[in-house]
Amino acid sequence: MKDALTQIKSELGSNAVIVSTREIRESGYGLMSKPLIEVVAAVDYDQDAFMKRMHGGKAQAGKGDEWNQGAQFLPAPAHIGDEIVELKKMLKQLMNQGMVTPSNPLREKLLSRGVRESLVDLILSKLGGDASEEGVKNLLSKLIRAEDPPSGRIRIFLGTTGVGKTTTIAKMAGRAVLSEGKRVALITLDSYRIGAIDQSRIYAKILNIPFFSVTTPPELKTALNQLSSNDLILVDTVGRSAFCAEYVRQLIGFFDGIDACRFLLMPVATRDREMDTITKTFSPLKVDRMIFTKSDEAHTLGSIVTHNMIHRTPVSYITTGQRVPEDIEPASSEKIIARTLGDA
Ligand SMILES: Nc1nc2c(ncn2[C@@H]2O[C@H](COP(=O)(O)OP(=O)(O)O)[C@@H](O)[C@H]2O)c(=O)[nH]1
Ligand SMILES: [Mg+2]
């Protein structure tokens, strides 16, 4: 290093500055190889002298000129053109080998709308080189599964805490009672006796419908038997983090043998990989349909497209705000696609 610095001083003068240093090993000499030191140094230069040399002794930019003004006069060295041609050739080769993907505005758009990268590439490769937004929409409309829940009487609402289970139940119950004149009942499964049932009890009171809070599987069966004349029974679950395996095991114990539609609720803005983990955690409960919640808090519905294409569980509803019972919509692939690709 000392030798290098001495050499720099003698060649570039005492104003030279060190830009970088690194140790390199020359390959090919095996164990005998000695480390080499690479030192990059720079020195302020005399612009006048430089210009003179570039233009055969005629300075074209004065010393006081801004650097970028002076730069306009610099002719491109002749070899640059050849190098650009060479670089273009290399880039083309890499693209042909699939090592570089050309920037594609449609690809960028799909990515920015929250569709997972591997799916974006799959969609675009399926559509071929001249994929258009229309083509993407058509393909997605064939792939996305949005379906009403099956017509059974019992619906179970699953999901981690705070995803909107109780609120969604209140919306669904409200609509069924007020617009469809159905006989609805609510059951809350408070398996941890944490007393978080007041919210559902209040909704039941407002709608003047039966409400049960149960803490064991036999109690749930008894409540369901008592409600055999109701058209719609909505079962809320209160609990802990879904990452507690014990929690999911307990829920299986409650719902074993019960013929019901099992909804998994998931906020639209849940991070991509987190959705996979949560879905996997709840999968032993045999989820029938998805309800995506809090779409009003998400910029796009791309996460629904991703989830749907990966997990294939049909989406039944999307909730759009906190108002009960207004803020819930039946899902449709057109809506999901429009709100994924649209400007909204
Ligand atoms: N912005 C928004 N908030 C919602 C939506 N659905 C539920 N919430 C809110 O999310 C919070 C948790 O909802 P809650 O139903 O208690 O979740 P639970 O723990 O799964 O029962 C409450 O403040 C709700 O008002 C929705 O679609 N949009
Ligand atoms: Mg709740």
mmCIF file of C-alpha atoms and ligand atoms in Angstrom:
data_model
loop_
_atom_site.group_PDB
_atom_site.id
_atom_site.type_symbol
_atom_site.label_atom_id
_atom_site.label_comp_id
_atom_site.label_asym_id
_atom_site.label_seq_id
_atom_site.Cartn_x
_atom_site.Cartn_y
_atom_site.Cartn_z
ATOM 1 C CA MET A 1 0.000 0.000 0.000
ATOM 2 C CA LYS A 2 2.874 2.337 0.925
ATOM 3 C CA ASP A 3 4.548 1.648 -2.434
ATOM 4 C CA ALA A 4 1.299 2.344 -4.256
ATOM 5 C CA LEU A 5 0.854 5.683 -2.494
ATOM 6 C CA THR A 6 4.420 6.729 -3.278
ATOM 7 C CA GLN A 7 3.844 5.843 -6.911
ATOM 8 C CA ILE A 8 0.587 7.833 -7.021
ATOM 9 C CA LYS A 9 2.246 10.901 -5.476
ATOM 10 C CA SER A 10 5.085 10.777 -7.958
ATOM 11 C CA GLU A 11 2.797 10.302 -10.980
ATOM 12 C CA LEU A 12 -0.184 12.486 -10.077
ATOM 13 C CA GLY A 13 1.325 14.962 -7.646
ATOM 14 C CA SER A 14 0.507 15.734 -4.028
ATOM 15 C CA ASN A 15 -3.129 16.769 -4.758
ATOM 16 C CA ALA A 16 -4.118 13.251 -5.787
ATOM 17 C CA VAL A 17 -6.965 11.722 -3.818
ATOM 18 C CA ILE A 18 -7.588 8.047 -3.222
ATOM 19 C CA VAL A 19 -11.004 6.999 -4.580
ATOM 20 C CA SER A 20 -10.927 3.343 -3.636
ATOM 21 C CA THR A 21 -8.618 0.529 -2.669
ATOM 22 C CA ARG A 22 -9.172 -3.197 -2.742
ATOM 23 C CA GLU A 23 -7.194 -6.362 -2.484
ATOM 24 C CA ILE A 24 -7.330 -8.658 -5.489
ATOM 25 C CA ARG A 25 -5.934 -12.098 -5.945
ATOM 26 C CA GLU A 26 -4.755 -13.009 -9.354
ATOM 27 C CA SER A 27 -6.197 -16.326 -10.290
ATOM 28 C CA GLY A 28 -4.084 -18.935 -11.971
ATOM 29 C CA TYR A 29 -1.149 -18.966 -9.601
ATOM 30 C CA GLY A 30 -2.741 -21.235 -7.015
ATOM 31 C CA LEU A 31 -1.371 -21.145 -3.517
ATOM 32 C CA MET A 32 1.636 -19.167 -4.574
ATOM 33 C CA SER A 33 -0.485 -16.226 -5.654
ATOM 34 C CA LYS A 34 0.357 -12.997 -3.920
ATOM 35 C CA PRO A 35 -2.399 -10.525 -3.089
ATOM 36 C CA LEU A 36 -2.358 -7.438 -5.262
ATOM 37 C CA ILE A 37 -3.561 -4.025 -4.188
ATOM 38 C CA GLU A 38 -5.643 -2.021 -6.590
ATOM 39 C CA VAL A 39 -5.742 1.683 -5.780
ATOM 40 C CA VAL A 40 -7.900 4.084 -7.751
ATOM 41 C CA ALA A 41 -6.677 7.659 -7.454
ATOM 42 C CA ALA A 42 -7.852 10.862 -9.054
ATOM 43 C CA VAL A 43 -6.509 14.337 -9.376
ATOM 44 C CA ASP A 44 -8.082 17.654 -10.290
ATOM 45 C CA TYR A 45 -7.118 18.496 -13.795
ATOM 46 C CA ASP A 46 -6.385 21.701 -15.626
ATOM 47 C CA GLN A 47 -9.402 22.260 -17.881
ATOM 48 C CA ASP A 48 -7.542 24.654 -20.175
ATOM 49 C CA ALA A 49 -4.780 22.224 -20.791
ATOM 50 C CA PHE A 50 -7.275 19.412 -21.368
ATOM 51 C CA MET A 51 -9.306 21.450 -23.872
ATOM 52 C CA LYS A 52 -6.189 22.499 -25.706
ATOM 53 C CA ARG A 53 -5.150 18.942 -26.093
ATOM 54 C CA MET A 54 -8.652 17.854 -27.275
ATOM 55 C CA HIS A 55 -8.929 20.639 -29.871
ATOM 56 C CA GLY A 56 -5.444 20.778 -31.227
ATOM 57 C CA GLY A 57 -4.236 23.534 -28.946
ATOM 58 C CA LYS A 58 -7.344 25.801 -29.113
ATOM 59 C CA ALA A 59 -9.101 26.258 -25.796
ATOM 60 C CA GLN A 60 -12.870 26.459 -26.414
ATOM 61 C CA ALA A 61 -14.096 26.901 -22.909
ATOM 62 C CA GLY A 62 -12.710 29.474 -20.547
ATOM 63 C CA LYS A 63 -11.500 28.570 -17.136
ATOM 64 C CA GLY A 64 -14.471 30.311 -15.506
ATOM 65 C CA ASP A 65 -17.046 28.310 -17.471
ATOM 66 C CA GLU A 66 -19.223 25.757 -15.771
ATOM 67 C CA TRP A 67 -18.008 22.227 -16.258
ATOM 68 C CA ASN A 68 -21.165 21.133 -18.078
ATOM 69 C CA GLN A 69 -20.843 24.031 -20.511
ATOM 70 C CA GLY A 70 -17.333 22.943 -21.298
ATOM 71 C CA ALA A 71 -18.561 19.380 -21.602
ATOM 72 C CA GLN A 72 -20.699 20.250 -24.613
ATOM 73 C CA PHE A 73 -17.566 20.725 -26.644
ATOM 74 C CA LEU A 74 -16.152 17.331 -25.915
ATOM 75 C CA PRO A 75 -16.255 15.178 -28.999
ATOM 76 C CA ALA A 76 -17.113 11.554 -28.342
ATOM 77 C CA PRO A 77 -13.982 9.485 -28.795
ATOM 78 C CA ALA A 78 -14.253 7.492 -32.006
ATOM 79 C CA HIS A 79 -14.340 4.073 -30.365
ATOM 80 C CA ILE A 80 -17.484 4.826 -28.285
ATOM 81 C CA GLY A 81 -19.789 4.107 -31.227
ATOM 82 C CA ASP A 82 -18.267 0.661 -31.693
ATOM 83 C CA GLU A 83 -18.585 -0.044 -27.997
ATOM 84 C CA ILE A 84 -22.283 0.847 -27.986
ATOM 85 C CA VAL A 85 -22.880 -1.489 -30.910
ATOM 86 C CA GLU A 86 -21.002 -4.200 -29.026
ATOM 87 C CA LEU A 87 -23.008 -3.593 -25.818
ATOM 88 C CA LYS A 88 -26.292 -3.725 -27.716
ATOM 89 C CA LYS A 89 -25.247 -7.048 -29.193
ATOM 90 C CA MET A 90 -24.435 -8.425 -25.740
ATOM 91 C CA LEU A 91 -27.754 -7.220 -24.308
ATOM 92 C CA LYS A 92 -29.627 -8.900 -27.145
ATOM 93 C CA GLN A 93 -27.804 -12.141 -26.479
ATOM 94 C CA LEU A 94 -28.657 -11.981 -22.766
ATOM 95 C CA MET A 95 -32.303 -11.280 -23.588
ATOM 96 C CA ASN A 96 -32.391 -14.238 -25.960
ATOM 97 C CA GLN A 97 -31.000 -16.423 -23.202
ATOM 98 C CA GLY A 98 -33.719 -15.145 -20.873
ATOM 99 C CA MET A 99 -31.165 -13.565 -18.540
ATOM 100 C CA VAL A 100 -32.466 -10.041 -18.997
ATOM 101 C CA THR A 101 -36.163 -9.232 -19.298
ATOM 102 C CA PRO A 102 -36.902 -6.144 -21.332
ATOM 103 C CA SER A 103 -38.792 -3.496 -19.424
ATOM 104 C CA ASN A 104 -42.460 -3.976 -20.250
ATOM 105 C CA PRO A 105 -44.984 -1.341 -19.102
ATOM 106 C CA LEU A 106 -47.752 -3.946 -18.732
ATOM 107 C CA ARG A 107 -45.498 -6.102 -16.571
ATOM 108 C CA GLU A 108 -44.569 -3.076 -14.446
ATOM 109 C CA LYS A 109 -48.241 -2.187 -14.075
ATOM 110 C CA LEU A 110 -49.286 -5.658 -12.943
ATOM 111 C CA LEU A 111 -46.419 -5.733 -10.451
ATOM 112 C CA SER A 112 -47.313 -2.306 -9.095
ATOM 113 C CA ARG A 113 -50.898 -3.527 -8.625
ATOM 114 C CA GLY A 114 -49.775 -6.258 -6.265
ATOM 115 C CA VAL A 115 -49.874 -9.279 -8.559
ATOM 116 C CA ARG A 116 -47.049 -11.624 -7.583
ATOM 117 C CA GLU A 117 -44.064 -11.532 -9.931
ATOM 118 C CA SER A 118 -44.097 -15.239 -10.795
ATOM 119 C CA LEU A 119 -47.774 -14.935 -11.783
ATOM 120 C CA VAL A 120 -47.185 -11.819 -13.856
ATOM 121 C CA ASP A 121 -44.512 -13.661 -15.812
ATOM 122 C CA LEU A 122 -46.763 -16.670 -16.187
ATOM 123 C CA ILE A 123 -49.648 -14.542 -17.488
ATOM 124 C CA LEU A 124 -47.408 -12.672 -19.924
ATOM 125 C CA SER A 125 -45.681 -15.782 -21.201
ATOM 126 C CA LYS A 126 -49.063 -17.427 -21.733
ATOM 127 C CA LEU A 127 -50.206 -14.444 -23.776
ATOM 128 C CA GLY A 128 -47.022 -14.326 -25.829
ATOM 129 C CA GLY A 129 -44.880 -11.413 -26.913
ATOM 130 C CA ASP A 130 -47.610 -8.955 -27.866
ATOM 131 C CA ALA A 131 -49.655 -9.210 -24.658
ATOM 132 C CA SER A 132 -52.104 -6.340 -24.262
ATOM 133 C CA GLU A 133 -54.020 -5.168 -21.220
ATOM 134 C CA GLU A 134 -57.198 -6.441 -22.875
ATOM 135 C CA GLY A 135 -55.542 -9.848 -23.269
ATOM 136 C CA VAL A 136 -54.614 -9.890 -19.581
ATOM 137 C CA LYS A 137 -58.180 -8.974 -18.601
ATOM 138 C CA ASN A 138 -59.623 -11.743 -20.749
ATOM 139 C CA LEU A 139 -57.263 -14.343 -19.368
ATOM 140 C CA LEU A 140 -57.885 -13.276 -15.761
ATOM 141 C CA SER A 141 -61.646 -13.337 -16.243
ATOM 142 C CA LYS A 142 -61.322 -17.000 -17.188
ATOM 143 C CA LEU A 143 -59.021 -17.788 -14.270
ATOM 144 C CA ILE A 144 -60.436 -15.898 -11.304
ATOM 145 C CA ARG A 145 -62.928 -17.838 -9.252
ATOM 146 C CA ALA A 146 -65.660 -15.723 -7.679
ATOM 147 C CA GLU A 147 -68.712 -17.633 -6.478
ATOM 148 C CA ASP A 148 -71.633 -17.212 -4.120
ATOM 149 C CA PRO A 149 -71.476 -19.350 -1.008
ATOM 150 C CA PRO A 150 -73.334 -22.671 -1.155
ATOM 151 C CA SER A 151 -76.953 -22.436 -0.108
ATOM 152 C CA GLY A 152 -76.643 -24.138 3.317
ATOM 153 C CA ARG A 153 -78.025 -22.570 6.509
ATOM 154 C CA ILE A 154 -74.846 -22.412 8.549
ATOM 155 C CA ARG A 155 -71.898 -20.118 7.851
ATOM 156 C CA ILE A 156 -68.719 -20.113 9.888
ATOM 157 C CA PHE A 157 -66.378 -17.115 9.907
ATOM 158 C CA LEU A 158 -62.669 -17.784 10.379
ATOM 159 C CA GLY A 159 -59.632 -15.536 10.373
ATOM 160 C CA THR A 160 -57.035 -13.945 12.567
ATOM 161 C CA THR A 161 -58.030 -11.303 15.120
ATOM 162 C CA GLY A 162 -59.194 -7.951 13.833
ATOM 163 C CA VAL A 163 -59.762 -8.979 10.220
ATOM 164 C CA GLY A 164 -63.447 -8.010 10.369
ATOM 165 C CA LYS A 165 -65.277 -11.251 11.228
ATOM 166 C CA THR A 166 -67.801 -9.760 13.664
ATOM 167 C CA THR A 167 -68.418 -6.686 11.506
ATOM 168 C CA THR A 168 -68.923 -8.806 8.377
ATOM 169 C CA ILE A 169 -71.367 -11.051 10.230
ATOM 170 C CA ALA A 170 -73.318 -7.978 11.323
ATOM 171 C CA LYS A 171 -73.434 -6.733 7.717
ATOM 172 C CA MET A 172 -74.600 -10.099 6.398
ATOM 173 C CA ALA A 173 -77.135 -10.548 9.179
ATOM 174 C CA GLY A 174 -78.410 -7.001 8.708
ATOM 175 C CA ARG A 175 -78.982 -7.496 4.995
ATOM 176 C CA ALA A 176 -80.592 -10.909 5.404
ATOM 177 C CA VAL A 177 -82.980 -9.601 8.064
ATOM 178 C CA LEU A 178 -83.750 -6.180 6.632
ATOM 179 C CA SER A 179 -83.814 -6.805 2.862
ATOM 180 C CA GLU A 180 -84.524 -10.499 2.539
ATOM 181 C CA GLY A 181 -86.767 -11.017 5.549
ATOM 182 C CA LYS A 182 -84.828 -14.095 6.601
ATOM 183 C CA ARG A 183 -84.851 -15.631 10.052
ATOM 184 C CA VAL A 184 -81.269 -15.185 11.132
ATOM 185 C CA ALA A 185 -79.420 -16.182 14.327
ATOM 186 C CA LEU A 186 -75.928 -15.496 15.622
ATOM 187 C CA ILE A 187 -73.650 -17.804 17.549
ATOM 188 C CA THR A 188 -70.312 -16.721 18.957
ATOM 189 C CA LEU A 189 -67.750 -19.322 19.720
ATOM 190 C CA ASP A 190 -65.830 -17.826 22.578
ATOM 191 C CA SER A 191 -63.516 -20.750 23.077
ATOM 192 C CA TYR A 192 -61.121 -18.839 25.294
ATOM 193 C CA ARG A 193 -63.751 -17.265 27.523
ATOM 194 C CA ILE A 194 -62.228 -13.891 26.950
ATOM 195 C CA GLY A 195 -65.604 -12.200 26.957
ATOM 196 C CA ALA A 196 -65.197 -10.583 23.562
ATOM 197 C CA ILE A 197 -68.818 -11.314 22.712
ATOM 198 C CA ASP A 198 -70.442 -8.000 23.542
ATOM 199 C CA GLN A 199 -70.143 -6.672 20.017
ATOM 200 C CA SER A 200 -72.106 -9.573 18.475
ATOM 201 C CA ARG A 201 -74.627 -9.515 21.315
ATOM 202 C CA ILE A 202 -75.317 -5.844 20.574
ATOM 203 C CA TYR A 203 -75.786 -6.474 16.852
ATOM 204 C CA ALA A 204 -78.158 -9.347 17.640
ATOM 205 C CA LYS A 205 -80.130 -7.102 19.965
ATOM 206 C CA ILE A 206 -80.396 -4.333 17.348
ATOM 207 C CA LEU A 207 -81.657 -6.816 14.735
ATOM 208 C CA ASN A 208 -83.827 -8.562 17.312
ATOM 209 C CA ILE A 209 -82.510 -12.018 16.460
ATOM 210 C CA PRO A 210 -81.425 -14.961 18.670
ATOM 211 C CA PHE A 211 -77.882 -14.907 20.017
ATOM 212 C CA PHE A 212 -75.885 -17.699 21.651
ATOM 213 C CA SER A 213 -72.412 -17.663 23.127
ATOM 214 C CA VAL A 214 -70.878 -21.135 23.347
ATOM 215 C CA THR A 215 -67.631 -22.331 24.882
ATOM 216 C CA THR A 216 -67.554 -26.074 24.117
ATOM 217 C CA PRO A 217 -68.333 -28.269 21.080
ATOM 218 C CA PRO A 218 -71.417 -29.880 22.747
ATOM 219 C CA GLU A 219 -72.777 -26.405 23.527
ATOM 220 C CA LEU A 220 -72.397 -25.485 19.861
ATOM 221 C CA LYS A 221 -74.300 -28.610 18.769
ATOM 222 C CA THR A 222 -77.076 -27.854 21.264
ATOM 223 C CA ALA A 223 -77.382 -24.262 20.046
ATOM 224 C CA LEU A 224 -77.541 -25.412 16.408
ATOM 225 C CA ASN A 225 -80.277 -27.890 17.271
ATOM 226 C CA GLN A 226 -82.276 -25.176 18.995
ATOM 227 C CA LEU A 227 -81.974 -23.020 15.887
ATOM 228 C CA SER A 228 -83.171 -25.701 13.478
ATOM 229 C CA SER A 229 -85.993 -23.494 12.200
ATOM 230 C CA ASN A 230 -83.746 -20.550 11.297
ATOM 231 C CA ASP A 231 -82.844 -19.803 7.657
ATOM 232 C CA LEU A 232 -79.366 -18.531 8.334
ATOM 233 C CA ILE A 233 -77.034 -19.143 11.281
ATOM 234 C CA LEU A 234 -73.852 -17.113 11.354
ATOM 235 C CA VAL A 235 -71.113 -18.490 13.592
ATOM 236 C CA ASP A 236 -68.451 -16.059 14.804
ATOM 237 C CA THR A 237 -65.137 -17.215 16.211
ATOM 238 C CA VAL A 238 -63.120 -15.323 18.756
ATOM 239 C CA GLY A 239 -59.667 -16.355 19.455
ATOM 240 C CA ARG A 240 -56.014 -16.015 19.282
ATOM 241 C CA SER A 241 -53.398 -15.676 16.643
ATOM 242 C CA ALA A 242 -53.876 -18.260 13.939
ATOM 243 C CA PHE A 243 -50.237 -19.175 14.359
ATOM 244 C CA CYS A 244 -51.143 -20.931 17.536
ATOM 245 C CA ALA A 245 -51.587 -24.513 16.285
ATOM 246 C CA GLU A 246 -53.645 -25.259 19.381
ATOM 247 C CA TYR A 247 -56.219 -22.672 18.265
ATOM 248 C CA VAL A 248 -56.825 -24.300 14.879
ATOM 249 C CA ARG A 249 -56.985 -27.755 16.524
ATOM 250 C CA GLN A 250 -59.666 -26.502 18.910
ATOM 251 C CA LEU A 251 -61.685 -25.045 16.059
ATOM 252 C CA ILE A 252 -61.528 -28.365 14.221
ATOM 253 C CA GLY A 253 -62.975 -29.970 17.372
ATOM 254 C CA PHE A 254 -65.883 -27.518 17.322
ATOM 255 C CA PHE A 255 -66.760 -27.823 13.650
ATOM 256 C CA ASP A 256 -66.109 -31.490 13.046
ATOM 257 C CA GLY A 257 -69.163 -33.030 11.382
ATOM 258 C CA ILE A 258 -71.025 -29.729 11.024
ATOM 259 C CA ASP A 259 -72.334 -29.073 7.539
ATOM 260 C CA ALA A 260 -71.522 -25.415 6.996
ATOM 261 C CA CYS A 261 -69.900 -22.984 4.605
ATOM 262 C CA ARG A 262 -66.539 -22.039 6.089
ATOM 263 C CA PHE A 263 -65.374 -18.569 5.201
ATOM 264 C CA LEU A 264 -61.809 -17.408 5.664
ATOM 265 C CA LEU A 265 -61.580 -13.629 6.060
ATOM 266 C CA MET A 266 -58.487 -11.770 4.959
ATOM 267 C CA PRO A 267 -57.836 -8.033 4.677
ATOM 268 C CA VAL A 268 -56.943 -7.096 1.097
ATOM 269 C CA ALA A 269 -53.824 -5.234 2.245
ATOM 270 C CA THR A 270 -52.286 -8.278 3.969
ATOM 271 C CA ARG A 271 -48.712 -8.748 2.807
ATOM 272 C CA ASP A 272 -48.363 -11.233 -0.036
ATOM 273 C CA ARG A 273 -46.479 -14.073 1.689
ATOM 274 C CA GLU A 274 -48.415 -13.570 4.912
ATOM 275 C CA MET A 275 -51.582 -14.475 3.005
ATOM 276 C CA ASP A 276 -50.001 -17.808 2.065
ATOM 277 C CA THR A 277 -49.029 -18.539 5.659
ATOM 278 C CA ILE A 278 -52.449 -17.668 7.075
ATOM 279 C CA THR A 279 -54.227 -19.659 4.370
ATOM 280 C CA LYS A 280 -52.050 -22.664 5.084
ATOM 281 C CA THR A 281 -52.662 -22.372 8.828
ATOM 282 C CA PHE A 282 -56.429 -22.414 8.359
ATOM 283 C CA SER A 283 -56.462 -25.046 5.618
ATOM 284 C CA PRO A 284 -57.126 -27.996 8.008
ATOM 285 C CA LEU A 285 -60.505 -26.340 8.631
ATOM 286 C CA LYS A 286 -61.437 -26.919 4.969
ATOM 287 C CA VAL A 287 -62.173 -23.365 3.919
ATOM 288 C CA ASP A 288 -64.928 -23.174 1.267
ATOM 289 C CA ARG A 289 -64.900 -19.486 0.348
ATOM 290 C CA MET A 290 -62.849 -16.348 0.842
ATOM 291 C CA ILE A 291 -64.098 -12.995 2.067
ATOM 292 C CA PHE A 292 -61.608 -10.208 1.439
ATOM 293 C CA THR A 293 -62.077 -7.377 3.903
ATOM 294 C CA LYS A 294 -61.077 -3.712 4.151
ATOM 295 C CA SER A 295 -60.738 -3.198 0.396
ATOM 296 C CA ASP A 296 -61.247 0.505 1.149
ATOM 297 C CA GLU A 297 -57.859 0.463 2.871
ATOM 298 C CA ALA A 298 -56.038 -1.025 -0.116
ATOM 299 C CA HIS A 299 -54.837 0.746 -3.213
ATOM 300 C CA THR A 300 -55.617 -2.190 -5.527
ATOM 301 C CA LEU A 301 -57.132 -5.668 -5.482
ATOM 302 C CA GLY A 302 -54.048 -7.338 -6.986
ATOM 303 C CA SER A 303 -53.549 -9.352 -3.797
ATOM 304 C CA ILE A 304 -56.917 -11.032 -4.421
ATOM 305 C CA VAL A 305 -55.805 -11.998 -7.928
ATOM 306 C CA THR A 306 -52.600 -13.464 -6.490
ATOM 307 C CA HIS A 307 -54.361 -15.347 -3.693
ATOM 308 C CA ASN A 308 -57.031 -16.655 -6.002
ATOM 309 C CA MET A 309 -54.632 -17.888 -8.645
ATOM 310 C CA ILE A 310 -52.403 -19.611 -6.103
ATOM 311 C CA HIS A 311 -54.967 -21.092 -3.702
ATOM 312 C CA ARG A 312 -58.023 -21.364 -5.999
ATOM 313 C CA THR A 313 -60.542 -20.855 -3.150
ATOM 314 C CA PRO A 314 -63.477 -18.922 -4.681
ATOM 315 C CA VAL A 315 -64.096 -15.402 -3.379
ATOM 316 C CA SER A 316 -67.652 -14.719 -2.236
ATOM 317 C CA TYR A 317 -67.577 -11.217 -0.773
ATOM 318 C CA ILE A 318 -65.480 -8.109 -0.541
ATOM 319 C CA THR A 319 -66.036 -5.653 2.277
ATOM 320 C CA THR A 320 -65.544 -2.008 1.532
ATOM 321 C CA GLY A 321 -65.745 -0.067 4.799
ATOM 322 C CA GLN A 322 -66.892 0.048 8.390
ATOM 323 C CA ARG A 323 -70.559 0.852 7.819
ATOM 324 C CA VAL A 324 -73.005 -1.871 8.856
ATOM 325 C CA PRO A 325 -74.767 -3.202 6.817
ATOM 326 C CA GLU A 326 -73.834 -1.143 3.720
ATOM 327 C CA ASP A 327 -70.158 -1.918 3.174
ATOM 328 C CA ILE A 328 -70.190 -5.429 1.719
ATOM 329 C CA GLU A 329 -70.430 -6.541 -1.923
ATOM 330 C CA PRO A 330 -70.717 -9.922 -3.599
ATOM 331 C CA ALA A 331 -67.418 -10.582 -5.368
ATOM 332 C CA SER A 332 -67.180 -10.826 -9.132
ATOM 333 C CA SER A 333 -64.175 -11.433 -11.325
ATOM 334 C CA GLU A 334 -65.009 -8.295 -13.395
ATOM 335 C CA LYS A 335 -64.894 -6.130 -10.283
ATOM 336 C CA ILE A 336 -61.673 -7.698 -9.052
ATOM 337 C CA ILE A 337 -60.008 -7.255 -12.447
ATOM 338 C CA ALA A 338 -61.288 -3.717 -12.913
ATOM 339 C CA ARG A 339 -60.021 -2.670 -9.521
ATOM 340 C CA THR A 340 -56.699 -4.383 -10.079
ATOM 341 C CA LEU A 341 -55.965 -2.897 -13.492
ATOM 342 C CA GLY A 342 -58.103 0.223 -13.442
ATOM 343 C CA ASP A 343 -56.927 3.665 -12.504
ATOM 344 C CA ALA A 344 -59.021 3.717 -9.328
HETATM 345 N N1 LIG B 1 -61.920 0.142 6.802
HETATM 346 C C1 LIG B 1 -62.559 -0.984 7.093
HETATM 347 N N2 LIG B 1 -62.612 -1.421 8.366
HETATM 348 C C2 LIG B 1 -63.274 -2.557 8.648
HETATM 349 C C3 LIG B 1 -63.896 -3.316 7.624
HETATM 350 N N3 LIG B 1 -64.446 -4.415 8.213
HETATM 351 C C4 LIG B 1 -64.170 -4.320 9.544
HETATM 352 N N4 LIG B 1 -63.471 -3.201 9.804
HETATM 353 C C5 LIG B 1 -62.973 -2.714 11.094
HETATM 354 O O1 LIG B 1 -61.946 -3.564 11.563
HETATM 355 C C6 LIG B 1 -61.973 -3.620 12.983
HETATM 356 C C7 LIG B 1 -62.010 -5.051 13.469
HETATM 357 O O2 LIG B 1 -63.228 -5.632 13.051
HETATM 358 P P1 LIG B 1 -63.890 -6.851 13.815
HETATM 359 O O3 LIG B 1 -65.136 -7.180 13.086
HETATM 360 O O4 LIG B 1 -64.025 -6.579 15.272
HETATM 361 O O5 LIG B 1 -62.771 -7.959 13.588
HETATM 362 P P2 LIG B 1 -62.704 -9.444 14.197
HETATM 363 O O6 LIG B 1 -61.702 -9.421 15.310
HETATM 364 O O7 LIG B 1 -62.241 -10.314 13.087
HETATM 365 O O8 LIG B 1 -64.094 -9.792 14.661
HETATM 366 C C8 LIG B 1 -63.189 -2.804 13.423
HETATM 367 O O9 LIG B 1 -62.750 -1.516 13.771
HETATM 368 C C9 LIG B 1 -64.037 -2.742 12.166
HETATM 369 O O10 LIG B 1 -64.843 -1.576 12.116
HETATM 370 C C10 LIG B 1 -63.825 -2.831 6.264
HETATM 371 O O11 LIG B 1 -64.318 -3.414 5.295
HETATM 372 N N5 LIG B 1 -63.145 -1.664 6.066
HETATM 373 MG MG MG B 2 -64.781 -10.317 16.534
#
